[in-house]
Amino acid sequence: MGLDLGTSAIKCILVDEKGTVIGSHSVEYPLSQPQPGWAEQQPEDWWNATVAGIRGLLTSTGVTGAEVGGIGFSGQMHGSVFLDEAQQVIRPALLWCDQRTAEQCAYIEATVGEAELGRLTGNRALTGFTAPKILWLRQHEPEHYARVRHLLLPKDYVRLRLTGALGMDMADASGTLLLDVAHRSWSQTVAERLEIPLAWLPPLYESGDIAGHLLPEAAALTGLAPGTPLVVGGGDQACGAVGVGVVRQGIASVALGTSGVVFVHDDTYQVDEAYRLHSFCHGVPGKWHRMGVMLAAGGSFQWWRNHFAGEELARAQEEGKDVYEILTSDAERAPLGSEGLLFLPYLSGERTPHPDPKARGAFIGLNLRHGKAHLTRAVLEGITFGLRDSMEMIRESGIKVTELRVNGGGARSPFWRQMIADIFGIPVVTVNSTDGPAYGAAIMAASGVLQVDIAQLCEDWIQVTNRVEPNPANQQKYEAYYKVYRSLYPTLQGTFHQLTDLANTIS
Ligand SMILES: Nc1ncnc2c1ncn2[C@@H]1O[C@H](COP(=O)(O)OP(=O)(O)O)[C@@H](O)[C@H]1O
Ligand SMILES: O=C(CO)[C@@H](O)[C@H](O)COP(=O)(O)O
């Protein structure tokens, strides 16, 4: 069984011993934004959704608990679950997309030193990461901070409830800013300089290791058998990459979920100049990866759907279609470049390439000829240009990428896949497994239980099902628009900051 504890829902899948998916079941949970730029979830909601998700999956597939050989976990990364002495949750978790910690990031870079932090952790301090969240708690909620005894990431908390065992994988731990990514161990130096007790951090594992076994009370709730092994699993980006077979050099993946991620495998530990890309441990034991992360990729498209696609939603219901399919087919009818219209996708601030919580979105170049289809196309093009920025950094690092494997909700659209091929100038493929991180988690479960290499299972289970080549004529036209796109953030940065400050002070 593979579980993916996402931002909006948990997705649970069952896979047989040949790697075929035999069923899936999702259960949603809410996200709260108590203040602008904040994002929180209740760990109890994750737990209830996990129990309902596993039960729903067993019921819908007719598989019995005793037939499940093992469970692997994928999860949204970076979120802080603060637990007290009795392992009880102290407050809602601050999520990966929470932007409240700019001041704490500046403090970390000043205290540890920017270059030293990079040398020790492989990364720079970014608002979504976990260590700044701990410092925020210390500064703003000292009564909560005083009770903290354990710090976990989202999926590790749910695994604790299932097994009673504390643990974290190297891939997810890389996003805490407390891991010595090169040596795959907690960084005593960083923890000491930030005065964060190392004792709060759980034991570290590789993704295919067994972390514990299902408790009888969790078995009774879920319908699974007591003692079922739980494999550690990984952060959702590492799991998503494993789920599409990005386990060797030369292949990259693009994940189009709420966030947007360009991900490359590294056989050895590598860092990018000035730590512009994240350098993290991979879910493949003893391997690493680099990635660029956009905060609102699919999230920008979802925002567009939620606020401006009432008509399309009604059409989707009438025609029994998905509203995203209607939106993308309308967008396809607008000309390439949306007749001189560009969209900046920094609706949640940004991480890569502009680590700036005050970055904002924009439509640039509107004229009277533009209608909704132009704007929809501009949103998709703007997101894809944003992803291309990460690919440029990967290219500048000297990595030659010959194939892009796409996953996440956005990968369902053939139009968007062709757009990625044209904007990146690289062939885009899809594979037989379309369950992304949940499938990667199932591969990790099989690896732990059957004692087979993760890379070998990817080789055996994953096949390319579709390949699109870049269209040279489109590539040239997009190149011209991309040049203008790249010039926009530096020009507008000051304006974005002024507007964010105004919005925070004048209401
Ligand atoms: N048919 C589709 N065509 C294009 N984009 C889609 C389609 N379906 C979903 N999406 C995009 O995928 C996103 C959801 O992706 P998903 O991987 O499920 O996200 P997450 O795991 O972050 O919740 C949506 O916000 C939307 O932008
Ligand atoms: O912050 C990151 C990776 O560094 C995000 O990838 C989150 O881990 C969750 O993203 P979605 O899967 O919900 O898009």
XYZ file of N, CA, C and O and ligand atoms in Angstrom, residues 4 6-8 256-259 297-299 301-302 322 324-325 328 408-410 412-413 416, ligand 1:
119
model
N -0.099 8.799 0.185
C 0.507 10.120 -0.040
C -0.311 11.170 0.700
O -1.424 11.515 0.286
N -1.003 14.451 0.994
C -0.794 15.680 0.219
C -1.256 16.916 0.980
O -1.625 16.842 2.154
N -1.270 18.047 0.284
C -1.690 19.300 0.893
C -3.209 19.357 0.992
O -3.767 19.878 1.953
N -3.883 18.806 -0.028
C -5.341 18.897 -0.028
C -6.015 17.597 0.378
O -7.160 17.617 0.816
N 3.687 18.704 -11.478
C 2.697 19.786 -11.538
C 1.589 19.513 -10.534
O 0.503 19.053 -10.879
N 1.902 19.718 -9.251
C 0.884 19.620 -8.197
C 0.491 21.030 -7.818
O 0.506 21.937 -8.664
N 0.142 21.255 -6.544
C -0.089 22.622 -6.083
C 1.207 23.396 -6.299
O 1.230 24.481 -6.891
N 2.324 22.796 -5.833
C 3.637 23.369 -6.140
C 4.060 22.867 -7.517
O 3.387 22.032 -8.118
N 2.262 26.498 -8.733
C 2.234 26.097 -10.149
C 0.796 25.674 -10.443
O -0.043 26.501 -10.832
N 0.458 24.392 -10.163
C -0.945 23.991 -10.264
C -1.806 24.869 -9.366
O -2.973 25.110 -9.651
N -1.209 25.376 -8.304
C -1.945 26.254 -7.377
C -2.445 27.513 -8.074
O -3.531 28.011 -7.765
N -3.224 27.681 -11.293
C -4.301 27.248 -12.186
C -5.573 26.972 -11.365
O -6.693 27.295 -11.777
N -5.345 26.421 -10.169
C -6.487 26.140 -9.288
C -7.157 27.451 -8.849
O -8.380 27.566 -8.816
N -14.236 17.142 -16.748
C -13.445 17.797 -15.713
C -13.287 19.267 -16.122
O -13.006 19.566 -17.285
N -10.948 21.332 -15.517
C -9.601 21.639 -16.020
C -9.468 21.270 -17.504
O -8.776 21.928 -18.262
N -10.164 20.190 -17.909
C -10.111 19.793 -19.331
C -10.750 20.874 -20.185
O -10.272 21.208 -21.265
N -8.356 23.893 -20.290
C -7.163 23.714 -21.135
C -7.556 23.660 -22.613
O -6.810 24.140 -23.463
N 1.890 14.516 -11.343
C 1.012 15.492 -10.686
C -0.205 15.757 -11.560
O -0.248 15.361 -12.739
N -1.195 16.452 -10.979
C -2.470 16.681 -11.665
C -2.322 17.319 -13.037
O -3.031 16.951 -13.989
N -1.411 18.279 -13.183
C -1.241 18.991 -14.454
C -0.760 18.095 -15.578
O -0.992 18.384 -16.765
N -1.918 15.467 -16.527
C -3.043 14.841 -17.244
C -3.317 15.535 -18.570
O -3.939 14.968 -19.450
N -2.896 16.780 -18.714
C -3.263 17.547 -19.905
C -2.228 17.385 -21.020
O -1.088 17.824 -20.892
N -0.778 20.764 -22.020
C 0.242 21.302 -21.105
C 1.569 20.548 -21.289
O 2.651 21.128 -21.261
N -6.969 17.748 -16.276
C -6.100 18.659 -15.828
N -5.456 19.465 -16.705
C -4.562 20.390 -16.275
N -4.248 20.577 -14.975
C -4.867 19.816 -14.072
C -5.806 18.807 -14.435
N -6.239 18.214 -13.304
C -5.570 18.818 -12.276
N -4.756 19.784 -12.744
C -3.834 20.631 -11.959
O -3.232 19.792 -10.974
C -3.355 20.381 -9.679
C -3.524 19.281 -8.637
O -2.460 18.393 -8.725
P -2.164 17.306 -7.570
O -0.939 16.576 -8.011
O -3.401 16.536 -7.310
O -1.859 18.333 -6.381
P -1.545 18.190 -4.797
O -0.927 16.843 -4.594
O -0.625 19.329 -4.534
O -2.854 18.375 -4.058
C -4.553 21.306 -9.761
O -4.405 22.378 -8.873
C -4.521 21.771 -11.221
O -3.718 22.908 -11.326
